[in-house]
Structures are given as structure tokens and as C-alpha cells.
Coordinates of C-alpha atoms in Angstrom, one line a residue:
M1 CA 32.7 -44.1 4.8
N2 CA 29.7 -46.3 5.5
A3 CA 29.4 -44.9 9.0
A4 CA 29.4 -41.3 7.6
H5 CA 26.8 -42.3 5.0
A6 CA 24.6 -43.9 7.6
H7 CA 24.9 -40.8 9.8
N8 CA 24.0 -38.5 6.8
S9 CA 21.0 -40.7 6.1
E10 CA 19.8 -40.5 9.7
V11 CA 20.2 -36.7 9.7
R12 CA 18.3 -36.5 6.4
A13 CA 15.5 -38.7 7.8
H14 CA 15.3 -36.8 11.0
W15 CA 14.9 -33.4 9.4
S16 CA 12.6 -34.7 6.7
L17 CA 10.2 -36.0 9.4
V18 CA 10.4 -32.7 11.3
A19 CA 9.7 -30.7 8.2
A20 CA 6.9 -33.0 7.1
A21 CA 5.2 -32.9 10.6
L22 CA 5.3 -29.1 10.7
M23 CA 4.0 -28.9 7.1
A24 CA 1.1 -31.3 8.0
T25 CA 0.3 -29.0 11.0
Y26 CA 0.3 -26.0 8.7
M27 CA -1.7 -27.8 6.0
Q28 CA -4.5 -28.9 8.3
A29 CA -4.7 -25.4 9.9
V30 CA -4.7 -23.4 6.7
N31 CA -7.6 -25.4 5.3
I32 CA -9.8 -24.2 8.1
S33 CA -9.7 -20.6 6.9
I34 CA -8.5 -20.7 3.3
P35 CA -12.1 -20.5 1.9
N36 CA -12.7 -17.4 4.0
A37 CA -11.9 -14.5 1.6
A38 CA -13.0 -16.6 -1.4
V39 CA -16.3 -17.7 0.2
L40 CA -18.4 -15.5 -2.2
H41 CA -16.8 -17.2 -5.2
V42 CA -17.6 -20.6 -3.6
Q43 CA -21.2 -19.4 -2.9
G44 CA -21.7 -18.3 -6.5
G45 CA -20.1 -21.4 -8.0
L46 CA -22.3 -23.8 -5.9
S47 CA -25.4 -21.6 -5.6
M48 CA -25.2 -21.7 -1.8
T49 CA -27.7 -19.7 0.2
D50 CA -26.4 -17.2 2.8
D51 CA -27.2 -19.4 5.8
E52 CA -25.2 -22.3 4.2
I53 CA -22.0 -20.3 4.2
G54 CA -21.2 -21.0 7.8
W55 CA -21.2 -24.8 7.0
V56 CA -18.0 -24.2 5.0
F57 CA -16.2 -23.6 8.3
S58 CA -18.2 -25.3 11.0
S59 CA -18.4 -28.7 9.2
Y60 CA -14.6 -28.9 9.0
I61 CA -14.0 -27.8 12.6
A62 CA -16.8 -30.0 14.1
A63 CA -15.7 -33.1 12.3
S64 CA -12.1 -32.5 13.4
A65 CA -13.1 -32.0 17.0
I66 CA -15.2 -35.2 17.1
V67 CA -12.4 -37.4 15.6
M68 CA -9.4 -35.9 17.5
P69 CA -9.9 -37.8 20.8
L70 CA -9.7 -41.1 19.0
T71 CA -6.2 -40.4 17.6
H72 CA -4.1 -41.9 20.5
W73 CA -6.2 -45.1 20.6
L74 CA -6.1 -45.6 16.8
A75 CA -2.4 -45.1 16.7
G76 CA -1.9 -47.6 19.4
R77 CA -4.2 -50.1 17.8
F78 CA -3.2 -49.9 14.1
G79 CA 0.2 -48.1 14.3
R80 CA 1.1 -44.5 14.1
K81 CA 2.5 -44.6 10.6
K82 CA -0.5 -46.4 9.1
V83 CA -3.0 -44.1 10.8
F84 CA -1.1 -41.0 9.7
L85 CA -0.9 -42.1 6.0
V86 CA -4.5 -43.2 5.8
S87 CA -5.6 -39.9 7.3
L88 CA -3.4 -38.0 4.8
A89 CA -4.9 -40.1 2.0
L90 CA -8.4 -39.2 3.1
F91 CA -7.5 -35.6 3.5
T92 CA -6.2 -35.6 -0.1
V93 CA -9.2 -37.3 -1.5
A94 CA -11.4 -34.7 0.3
L95 CA -9.4 -31.9 -1.3
I96 CA -10.2 -33.3 -4.7
L97 CA -13.8 -33.9 -3.8
D98 CA -14.1 -30.2 -2.8
T99 CA -13.1 -29.1 -6.3
L100 CA -15.5 -31.6 -7.9
A101 CA -18.5 -30.6 -5.9
T102 CA -21.4 -29.2 -7.8
T103 CA -24.0 -28.8 -5.0
P104 CA -23.7 -27.4 -1.5
L105 CA -24.4 -30.9 0.0
Q106 CA -21.5 -32.4 -1.9
F107 CA -19.2 -29.6 -0.9
V108 CA -20.1 -29.8 2.8
S109 CA -19.8 -33.6 2.8
A110 CA -16.3 -33.2 1.3
R111 CA -15.4 -30.6 4.0
I112 CA -16.7 -33.0 6.7
L113 CA -14.4 -35.8 5.4
Q114 CA -11.5 -33.3 5.2
G115 CA -12.1 -32.2 8.8
A116 CA -12.3 -35.7 10.1
A117 CA -9.0 -36.6 8.5
S118 CA -7.4 -33.4 9.8
G119 CA -8.4 -34.2 13.3
R120 CA -5.9 -37.0 13.4
L121 CA -3.1 -35.2 11.4
A122 CA -2.6 -32.5 14.0
P123 CA -2.0 -34.6 17.2
L124 CA 0.0 -37.2 15.3
S125 CA 2.2 -34.5 13.9
M126 CA 2.9 -33.3 17.4
A127 CA 3.6 -36.9 18.6
I128 CA 6.1 -37.3 15.7
L129 CA 7.9 -34.1 16.6
L130 CA 8.1 -35.0 20.3
H131 CA 9.5 -38.5 19.3
E132 CA 12.1 -37.1 16.9
L133 CA 13.5 -34.3 19.2
P134 CA 15.2 -34.6 22.6
P135 CA 13.2 -33.7 25.7
L136 CA 15.2 -30.5 26.2
R137 CA 13.8 -29.2 22.9
H138 CA 10.1 -30.1 23.6
G139 CA 9.3 -26.7 24.9
R140 CA 10.6 -25.0 21.8
I141 CA 9.0 -27.4 19.4
G142 CA 5.7 -27.0 21.2
M143 CA 5.9 -23.3 20.7
A144 CA 6.9 -23.8 17.0
W145 CA 4.0 -26.2 16.5
S146 CA 1.5 -23.6 18.0
V147 CA 2.9 -20.8 15.9
I148 CA 2.8 -22.9 12.7
A149 CA -0.8 -23.9 13.4
L150 CA -1.8 -20.2 14.0
L151 CA 0.0 -19.1 10.9
G152 CA -2.0 -21.6 9.0
I153 CA -5.3 -20.3 10.3
L154 CA -4.3 -16.6 9.9
S155 CA -2.6 -16.8 6.5
G156 CA -5.5 -18.8 5.0
P157 CA -7.7 -15.7 4.1
A158 CA -4.9 -13.9 2.3
I159 CA -3.9 -17.0 0.3
G160 CA -7.5 -18.0 -0.5
G161 CA -8.5 -14.4 -1.4
W162 CA -5.6 -14.1 -3.9
L163 CA -6.3 -17.5 -5.4
G164 CA -10.0 -17.0 -5.5
E165 CA -9.7 -13.6 -7.2
Y166 CA -7.1 -14.4 -9.9
V167 CA -7.2 -18.2 -10.4
G168 CA -10.6 -19.4 -9.3
W169 CA -12.0 -20.9 -6.1
H170 CA -11.0 -24.4 -7.0
A171 CA -7.4 -23.4 -6.7
I172 CA -7.7 -22.8 -2.9
F173 CA -7.9 -26.6 -2.5
Y174 CA -5.3 -27.5 -5.1
F175 CA -2.9 -25.3 -3.0
S176 CA -2.5 -28.1 -0.4
L177 CA -1.9 -31.0 -2.9
P178 CA 1.9 -30.4 -3.3
M179 CA 2.3 -30.3 0.5
A180 CA 0.3 -33.5 0.9
A181 CA 2.6 -35.2 -1.7
F182 CA 5.8 -34.1 0.1
I183 CA 4.4 -35.2 3.5
A184 CA 3.3 -38.6 2.1
L185 CA 6.8 -39.2 0.6
A186 CA 8.7 -38.2 3.7
M187 CA 6.5 -40.2 6.1
S188 CA 6.4 -43.3 3.9
A189 CA 10.2 -43.3 3.5
Y190 CA 11.4 -42.3 7.0
L191 CA 8.7 -42.8 9.6
K192 CA 9.0 -46.0 11.6
E193 CA 5.9 -47.9 12.7
K194 CA 5.0 -47.7 16.4
K195 CA 2.3 -49.5 18.2
L196 CA 1.5 -49.9 21.9
H197 CA 2.5 -53.2 23.4
K198 CA -0.5 -53.0 25.7
L199 CA -3.5 -51.3 24.2
E200 CA -5.2 -48.9 26.6
H201 CA -9.0 -49.1 27.1
F202 CA -10.9 -46.4 25.3
D203 CA -14.2 -45.0 26.4
F204 CA -16.2 -45.2 23.2
F205 CA -19.5 -44.8 25.0
G206 CA -18.4 -41.5 26.5
L207 CA -17.0 -40.2 23.2
V208 CA -20.2 -41.2 21.3
T209 CA -22.5 -39.5 23.8
F210 CA -20.4 -36.4 24.1
S211 CA -20.1 -36.1 20.3
M212 CA -23.9 -36.7 20.0
G213 CA -24.5 -33.8 22.3
I214 CA -22.2 -31.5 20.4
A215 CA -23.3 -32.6 16.9
G216 CA -26.9 -32.2 17.8
L217 CA -26.4 -28.7 19.2
Q218 CA -24.3 -27.7 16.1
M219 CA -26.9 -29.0 13.6
M220 CA -29.7 -27.3 15.6
L221 CA -27.9 -23.9 15.5
D222 CA -26.9 -24.3 11.9
R223 CA -30.3 -25.3 10.6
G224 CA -32.6 -23.6 13.0
E225 CA -33.0 -20.2 11.3
R226 CA -33.7 -21.7 7.9
L227 CA -36.3 -24.2 9.3
E228 CA -38.0 -21.7 11.6
W229 CA -36.7 -23.4 14.7
F230 CA -39.1 -25.6 16.6
A231 CA -41.7 -25.3 14.0
S232 CA -39.6 -28.0 12.2
P233 CA -39.6 -31.7 13.3
E234 CA -35.9 -31.8 12.3
I235 CA -35.0 -29.2 14.9
W236 CA -36.9 -31.1 17.6
V237 CA -35.0 -34.3 16.7
E238 CA -31.6 -32.4 16.8
A239 CA -32.5 -30.7 20.1
I240 CA -33.6 -34.0 21.7
A241 CA -30.5 -35.8 20.4
S242 CA -28.2 -33.0 21.9
A243 CA -30.0 -33.0 25.3
L244 CA -29.9 -36.8 25.5
G245 CA -26.2 -37.0 24.5
F246 CA -25.2 -34.5 27.1
Y247 CA -27.4 -36.2 29.8
L248 CA -26.0 -39.7 29.1
Y249 CA -22.4 -38.3 29.1
I250 CA -22.9 -36.5 32.4
V251 CA -24.4 -39.7 34.0
H252 CA -21.6 -41.8 32.5
V253 CA -18.9 -39.5 34.0
L254 CA -20.6 -39.5 37.5
T255 CA -21.1 -43.2 37.6
R256 CA -18.1 -44.8 35.9
D257 CA -14.4 -44.7 36.9
H258 CA -13.0 -44.9 33.4
H259 CA -13.9 -42.4 30.6
F260 CA -12.0 -40.5 27.9
L261 CA -12.0 -37.3 29.9
H262 CA -11.0 -38.1 33.5
K263 CA -13.0 -36.6 36.4
A264 CA -9.9 -35.3 38.0
L265 CA -9.7 -32.7 35.1
F266 CA -12.8 -31.0 36.4
K267 CA -11.6 -30.9 40.0
D268 CA -8.6 -28.6 39.2
R269 CA -9.9 -25.1 39.4
N270 CA -7.2 -23.5 37.2
F271 CA -7.8 -26.0 34.5
R272 CA -11.6 -25.6 34.6
V273 CA -11.4 -21.8 34.5
A274 CA -8.8 -21.7 31.8
T275 CA -10.7 -24.2 29.7
V276 CA -13.9 -22.1 29.8
M277 CA -11.8 -19.0 28.9
F278 CA -10.1 -20.9 26.0
F279 CA -13.6 -21.7 24.7
A280 CA -14.3 -18.0 24.6
F281 CA -10.9 -17.5 22.9
G282 CA -12.1 -19.9 20.1
F283 CA -15.4 -18.1 20.1
V284 CA -13.6 -14.9 19.0
L285 CA -10.7 -16.3 17.0
L286 CA -12.4 -17.8 13.9
P287 CA -15.8 -16.0 13.9
T288 CA -14.0 -12.7 13.5
L289 CA -12.3 -14.1 10.4
A290 CA -15.6 -15.5 9.2
L291 CA -17.2 -12.1 9.6
T292 CA -14.5 -9.7 8.3
S293 CA -13.8 -10.9 4.8
P294 CA -17.5 -11.2 3.7
M295 CA -18.2 -7.8 5.2
L296 CA -15.3 -6.2 3.2
E297 CA -16.3 -8.0 0.0
E298 CA -20.1 -8.0 0.0
L299 CA -20.9 -4.8 1.9
L300 CA -17.9 -2.6 1.2
G301 CA -17.1 -3.7 -2.3
Y302 CA -13.4 -4.9 -1.7
P303 CA -12.0 -7.5 -4.1
A304 CA -11.3 -10.9 -2.5
D305 CA -7.5 -10.5 -2.5
T306 CA -7.7 -7.2 -0.7
A307 CA -10.1 -8.6 1.9
G308 CA -7.6 -11.4 2.4
Y309 CA -4.7 -9.1 2.8
L310 CA -6.4 -7.2 5.5
S311 CA -6.2 -10.3 7.7
I312 CA -2.4 -10.0 7.7
P313 CA -2.1 -7.3 10.4
R314 CA -4.2 -9.3 12.8
G315 CA -2.1 -12.5 12.1
A316 CA 1.2 -10.7 12.5
A317 CA 0.2 -9.1 15.8
L318 CA -1.1 -12.3 17.1
V319 CA 2.0 -14.3 16.3
T320 CA 4.3 -11.5 17.6
A321 CA 2.4 -11.2 20.9
L322 CA 2.4 -15.0 21.3
L323 CA 6.2 -15.3 20.9
L324 CA 6.8 -12.4 23.3
T325 CA 4.4 -13.8 25.9
W326 CA 5.8 -17.3 25.6
R327 CA 9.2 -15.8 26.5
A328 CA 7.9 -13.7 29.4
P329 CA 9.9 -14.4 32.7
S330 CA 8.3 -17.0 35.0
R331 CA 8.3 -14.6 37.9
L332 CA 5.8 -12.5 36.1
D333 CA 2.3 -13.2 37.5
N334 CA 0.5 -15.0 34.6
R335 CA -2.9 -13.6 35.7
W336 CA -1.8 -10.1 34.8
L337 CA -1.0 -11.3 31.3
I338 CA -4.5 -12.8 31.0
L339 CA -6.1 -9.6 32.1
G340 CA -4.0 -7.6 29.7
G341 CA -4.8 -9.9 26.8
L342 CA -8.5 -9.7 27.6
A343 CA -8.4 -5.9 27.7
L344 CA -6.7 -5.8 24.2
V345 CA -9.3 -8.2 22.7
V346 CA -12.2 -6.2 24.2
Y347 CA -10.7 -2.9 23.0
G348 CA -10.1 -4.3 19.5
N349 CA -13.7 -5.4 19.3
W350 CA -14.9 -2.1 20.6
R351 CA -13.1 -0.3 17.8
M352 CA -14.9 -2.7 15.3
L353 CA -18.2 -1.2 16.5
G354 CA -17.1 2.0 14.6
Y355 CA -17.0 0.3 11.2
S356 CA -19.1 2.1 8.6
P357 CA -19.7 1.9 4.8
L358 CA -17.7 5.1 4.4
M359 CA -14.5 3.9 6.0
D360 CA -11.3 2.8 4.2
W361 CA -9.1 -0.1 5.1
W362 CA -7.2 1.5 7.9
P363 CA -9.7 1.0 10.8
V364 CA -10.0 -2.7 9.8
A365 CA -6.2 -3.2 10.0
V366 CA -5.9 -1.3 13.3
A367 CA -8.8 -3.0 15.1
G368 CA -7.6 -6.4 13.8
A369 CA -4.1 -5.9 14.9
I370 CA -5.2 -4.9 18.5
Q371 CA -7.5 -7.8 18.8
G372 CA -4.8 -10.2 17.4
A373 CA -2.3 -8.9 19.9
G374 CA -4.7 -9.7 22.7
L375 CA -5.4 -13.2 21.4
G376 CA -1.7 -13.7 21.1
V377 CA -1.2 -12.9 24.7
L378 CA -4.1 -15.0 25.8
M379 CA -3.1 -18.3 24.1
P380 CA 0.2 -19.0 26.0
A381 CA -1.0 -17.3 29.2
L382 CA -4.2 -19.5 29.4
T383 CA -2.1 -22.6 28.5
R384 CA 0.2 -21.9 31.4
A385 CA -2.7 -21.3 33.7
A386 CA -4.5 -24.5 32.7
F387 CA -1.5 -26.8 33.2
S388 CA 0.4 -25.1 35.9
T389 CA -1.6 -26.8 38.7
L390 CA -2.8 -29.9 36.9
D391 CA -1.3 -33.3 38.0
P392 CA 1.2 -34.3 35.3
Q393 CA -0.5 -37.7 34.8
F394 CA -3.6 -36.0 33.4
R395 CA -1.8 -33.7 31.0
A396 CA -2.4 -35.9 27.9
E397 CA -6.2 -36.0 28.5
G398 CA -6.1 -32.3 29.6
T399 CA -4.5 -31.3 26.3
V400 CA -7.3 -33.0 24.4
L401 CA -10.0 -31.3 26.3
F402 CA -8.2 -27.9 26.3
N403 CA -7.9 -28.0 22.5
L404 CA -11.4 -29.3 22.0
S405 CA -12.7 -26.3 24.0
R406 CA -11.1 -23.9 21.4
L407 CA -12.4 -25.9 18.4
Y408 CA -16.0 -26.1 19.8
G409 CA -15.8 -22.4 20.8
S410 CA -15.1 -21.6 17.2
T411 CA -17.7 -23.8 15.5
I412 CA -20.5 -22.8 17.9
G413 CA -19.4 -19.2 17.7
I414 CA -19.7 -19.2 13.9
A415 CA -23.2 -20.7 14.2
I416 CA -24.3 -18.2 16.8
V417 CA -23.0 -15.1 15.0
Q418 CA -24.7 -16.4 11.8
I419 CA -28.1 -16.7 13.7
Y420 CA -27.6 -13.2 15.2
F421 CA -26.7 -11.7 11.8
Y422 CA -29.9 -12.9 10.0
C423 CA -32.2 -12.0 12.9
N424 CA -30.6 -8.6 13.3
T425 CA -30.6 -7.9 9.6
Q426 CA -34.3 -8.6 9.3
S427 CA -35.2 -6.5 12.4
M428 CA -33.1 -3.6 11.2
H429 CA -34.5 -3.8 7.7
L430 CA -38.0 -3.5 9.1
A431 CA -37.0 -0.6 11.3
L432 CA -35.3 1.3 8.5
A433 CA -38.1 0.6 6.0
N434 CA -40.7 1.9 8.4
H435 CA -39.1 5.4 8.1
L436 CA -39.5 5.4 4.3
T437 CA -42.8 7.0 3.5
P438 CA -44.3 8.3 0.2
H439 CA -44.4 11.8 1.7
R440 CA -40.6 11.8 2.2
T441 CA -39.5 9.8 -0.8
G442 CA -42.1 10.8 -3.4
P443 CA -43.6 8.4 -5.9
L444 CA -41.3 5.5 -6.8
T445 CA -41.3 3.2 -9.8
G446 CA -40.7 -0.5 -9.5
Q447 CA -37.0 -0.1 -10.4
A448 CA -36.6 2.7 -7.9
L449 CA -38.3 0.6 -5.2
A450 CA -35.9 -2.2 -5.9
M451 CA -32.9 0.1 -5.6
M452 CA -34.3 1.6 -2.4
N453 CA -34.8 -1.9 -0.9
E454 CA -31.2 -2.9 -1.9
L455 CA -29.9 0.2 -0.1
V456 CA -31.9 -0.5 3.0
T457 CA -30.8 -4.1 3.0
G458 CA -27.2 -3.1 2.7
Q459 CA -27.5 -0.6 5.6
A460 CA -29.3 -3.2 7.7
A461 CA -26.6 -5.8 7.0
V462 CA -23.8 -3.3 8.1
V463 CA -25.6 -2.7 11.3
A464 CA -26.1 -6.4 11.8
V465 CA -22.4 -7.1 11.2
I466 CA -21.4 -4.5 13.7
G467 CA -23.8 -6.1 16.2
Q468 CA -22.0 -9.4 15.7
F469 CA -18.7 -7.8 16.7
K470 CA -20.5 -6.4 19.7
L471 CA -21.6 -9.9 20.6
L472 CA -18.0 -11.2 20.4
M473 CA -16.9 -8.3 22.7
I474 CA -19.7 -9.1 25.2
A475 CA -18.6 -12.8 25.3
M476 CA -15.0 -11.7 26.3
L477 CA -16.4 -9.3 28.9
I478 CA -18.5 -12.1 30.4
V479 CA -15.5 -14.4 30.9
S480 CA -13.1 -11.7 32.0
P481 CA -13.9 -11.9 35.7
L482 CA -13.0 -15.6 35.7
A483 CA -9.3 -14.5 35.6
L484 CA -9.7 -13.4 39.2
F485 CA -10.5 -17.0 40.2
L486 CA -7.2 -18.4 38.9
R487 CA -4.6 -19.4 41.5
K488 CA -1.0 -18.5 41.2
P489 CA 0.9 -21.4 39.4
R490 CA 3.1 -23.8 41.3
A491 CA 6.7 -23.0 41.1
G492 CA 8.5 -25.2 38.6
N493 CA 5.4 -26.9 37.3

């Protein structure tokens, strides 16, 4: 009787931890994109300017990417359970602060805290899953973890759009609170503490200099357009900080034997090439979401919930393609899968160039599904390419760098498309306005001039958005030839 009770308790603890870890993965991922379709409601509620909208996404992703490499060291130093629960508590506090924010600065600060906490939740959730499940099931749980993370990112716009339209934008952050409560209860009750007996050395100098380079670049891209670039002392400071950070990191890597990203990672050709291509993957994955929903709402007049629903075909195609590619036979040359995925992404973006104010929802759904299918093929194919020739002893560090490349690709991609959008909108507005003359339009009153200006601004914005999709397509075309430099994977690796 006691033995049976003990066995049932162990089974309950095991599956509670698995469910909580997967839920934590979904929760941290869905909060990347859940403001997407509701971003206009957030903008109106906080009086955010157009150039500040990108911070809603980039602040979360950048903070997550900076903190993520510290996770293993923190867990070894303070204990896996303690670090997880503290991170979850900070994440929950940040959710509440998001809803209490009354200014853009307060909101962005809360998103930074939320992203920093999430940067530890994702890798710790994977570590817990690998510890709870036998080695024979690690491949499947790795696939499940990736699918759950992608489902979080891709379902965010639909959930956020519905909540923003019918409940209010604050509800998009309340959405995660019940999940956080369940995760906290399960981890507190069943997760056993685990520390490293011998704490490994961590390269803080390397992480700080690398993060300084990335953060300086991110701030410069986010703030440059608003502050008229190098006419502002702030932009000079951010540019110098970024250049200095990257310089110190490169010198550190070349002159020291121990650093948080081992030099051997950069000597493996497949890993180098696949990491660069995964950066481009991130450059397309989230910026497309960040562009599509505001375009549908602000330029085409769709309600927030409908704009969110139109992200579903892209997400469904991506997850389906990912699962099929993951199960592709090993004898199939992985390089052909990469080229096929690239072709689908480029074709999907090419179809987006045909968007117009007169279209209905169908072109958006079709183009999104095609692009999503391509991204779904690319993710597992690039992962296989990256790690198929890498020495197994460097896989832990390689996983960190590989995932960081996607995160940095997304946050820098959002900043770049924002810059391109504002520059292109202004230039197209001037070009269209130059063709409006009194001879053609006749005398106009003040109200008529305002209406005409609004019409021209809308047309210019549509052209600028299409130009952004073109920019994403060009980015994929640029990295496509790199697939030819990949070597055939080692058998059985």
C-alpha cells in the first residue's frame, strides 16, 4: 500500500514537473508576441510615438538574450530550483508592472525586466525536462520543446488581438498569471534542488563586453531615427560603446583561452555558416509578425482580433513543416532541405510585395502560410547542419550561441525594418505630394488639404510596409548561397 502510494506520488511529481516546464516554455515565448496585434491599443493607452512601438518587442528579446548565457552558472552557483523560482517571481512582477505602467518608459522598463527573467526560464525548463526524462526520449522532448516555444510565439498575436479588442490591452499580461501560479506551485512542491559540486569558471568579462556591443548597437538603431542619428551626442555615445564592446570582446577571444563562447565553435565551418543563416531566420521570423498586424489594423482597417487570427495560417504551416522535416529520413541530404526552405521563405515574401489597400484577407493568409512553411523547414534543417559536425564537448556552448543568433537576428531585424519604414514613408510622402498640384486638384480648403495629406500618408505607409517585406526577402536571398558551403553531416552524429 505504501509502496503503491509512493509510486503514485513519484509519477504525479514527474508529470507535474514536465507539464510545468513545458508551460513555462510556452509562457515565456507567448509574451514575446502577445502585444503584437494589440499594439495599437497599447500605443493609445500609453501615448507612445510610432518609433517607440518597436521597443515593445526589442526590449524583451534583447534583455532575454543578454541574460541567457548566465543561466548555467547561476544554477550551479545558487541552485537550479532557487534560480528558477526567483526568475518566475520576477517575471510575474514584471507582468503586473506592465499593466500598471502609465508612461512608455515605465512600460518598456517592465518589458526589460520581463525579458531578463524569461532569459533564464527557457533554458532551465529544458534542463528540467532533460533531467526528468530518460536519454532515449531526449530527442522527442527536444522537438516538443521547440514546437511549444514556436507555438507560443505564433499564437501570441491571435490571443493578444482577441483580448485587446474585447477585454482591453491590460488583459494580455493577465493572461500569463494563472500559468505562472501553476508553474510556481509545481516547481515548489516537486522540483529538487541541484547545485554543481565544482563550480565552473564563467567568463564575465567576455559576456559584459559582448553584451555592451549588442546593447549599444540596439540602442543606436532604436533611437537613431528619432534623434537624427549622429547629430545627437547620445547616438555617438551608443555607437562608441558598441564599437568598444565588440573590439574588447574580439581581443579577449583572440588572447585568452577561456571565455563563454569557445574559439572552437568558430572553427567548425558548418556551425559558423548555420549560425549566420539562423540569424537571418530570426531576422525574418519576428519582424514579419511585427509588421503584419499593425499593417492590417492601421492601414487596412481590420480589427485587432481579425489581425491576430490572420497569423494562424503562418503558425500552423510553420509547425507542420517543422514536424515533417524533423522526421525526414537521415539519408536525405540536409542541404536540399535548407535550400527548399529558403526558396519557400523567399517566395512567401515575394507574394507579400503584392499587398495593396484593396486586397482582402486571403493574400495575407496564403503568403504567411508559404513563408511559415519555409521557416518550419529551415529551423530543424539548420539545427542539424550546425551540430552534425560540431565536437560533442562544445554542444552546450554551441546551443547558447545558436539560440542567441536567432534572438539577436529578431531584435536587430525589428529595429532595422522600423528605420527603413520611417525613412521610406517620408521619401514616398514627398514623392507623392510632389505630383499634387493646384492645376490637377483645384482649390482646396484647410479640411480638404488635411484629408488629402492623410490619404497621401496612408499610401506612402503602404508602399513603405511593402518595402520592408522586400528588405526581409533580400536578407534571405543574401544568405541563400551560404547553403552551398555546408558540408555533408557525419554519419551518426
